[in-house]
Amino acid sequence: TVIVDWDNDIYGGVTIDWGDGESEIFNAAEGSVSHTYAAPGEYVIRVTATDHPERTVTIPVSIGP
């Protein structure tokens, strides 16, 4: 399980692409959410401001057995 916290200030909500084919949209400018991966592996999480697509953060994660 991975937890992502965000505070997007004036840029509003975010879209989180979990890197495993799943993504979620959150309308809140700040928050916290967890995601459980079905299988071990290397994933890249991409968090993008919904109203400002150039405001993006990527986070590589390694999920072990």
Coordinates of C-alpha atoms in Angstrom, one line a residue:
T1 CA 0.0 0.0 0.0
V2 CA 1.2 3.5 -0.9
I3 CA -0.1 6.7 0.6
V4 CA 0.0 10.0 -1.4
D5 CA -0.5 13.3 0.4
W6 CA -1.0 16.5 -1.6
D7 CA -1.4 20.3 -1.1
N8 CA -2.1 21.9 -4.4
D9 CA -2.8 25.4 -3.0
I10 CA -4.6 27.6 -5.5
Y11 CA -4.4 25.0 -8.3
G12 CA -7.4 23.0 -7.1
G13 CA -7.8 19.2 -7.4
V14 CA -5.5 16.6 -8.7
T15 CA -5.5 13.5 -10.9
I16 CA -3.4 10.6 -9.6
D17 CA -2.2 8.0 -12.1
W18 CA -1.1 5.0 -10.0
G19 CA 1.0 3.5 -12.8
D20 CA -0.8 0.2 -12.8
G21 CA -3.7 1.2 -15.1
E22 CA -5.7 2.8 -12.4
S23 CA -6.2 6.5 -11.9
E24 CA -8.4 8.7 -9.6
I25 CA -9.6 12.3 -9.7
F26 CA -9.8 14.3 -6.5
N27 CA -11.6 17.7 -6.5
A28 CA -10.0 18.9 -3.2
A29 CA -6.8 21.1 -3.3
E30 CA -5.3 19.0 -0.5
G31 CA -5.8 15.5 0.8
S32 CA -4.4 12.1 1.4
V33 CA -5.3 8.8 -0.3
S34 CA -3.9 5.2 -0.2
H35 CA -3.6 2.7 -3.0
T36 CA -2.9 -1.0 -2.8
Y37 CA -1.1 -2.7 -5.7
A38 CA -2.2 -6.1 -6.9
A39 CA 1.3 -7.3 -7.6
P40 CA 4.9 -6.5 -6.6
G41 CA 6.9 -4.4 -9.1
E42 CA 8.2 -1.0 -10.1
Y43 CA 5.6 1.7 -10.6
V44 CA 5.6 5.4 -11.4
I45 CA 2.9 7.5 -9.7
R46 CA 2.0 10.7 -11.5
V47 CA 0.1 13.5 -9.7
T48 CA -1.2 16.2 -12.0
A49 CA -3.1 19.4 -11.1
T50 CA -6.6 19.0 -12.7
D51 CA -6.8 22.7 -13.8
H52 CA -3.1 23.1 -14.6
P53 CA -1.7 20.1 -16.4
E54 CA 1.9 21.5 -16.5
R55 CA 2.0 21.2 -12.7
T56 CA 3.0 17.5 -12.3
V57 CA 5.0 15.4 -9.9
T58 CA 6.2 11.9 -10.6
I59 CA 7.1 9.4 -7.8
P60 CA 8.8 6.1 -8.6
V61 CA 7.9 3.3 -6.1
S62 CA 9.0 -0.3 -5.7
I63 CA 6.4 -2.6 -4.3
G64 CA 8.0 -5.7 -2.8
P65 CA 6.5 -9.1 -2.1

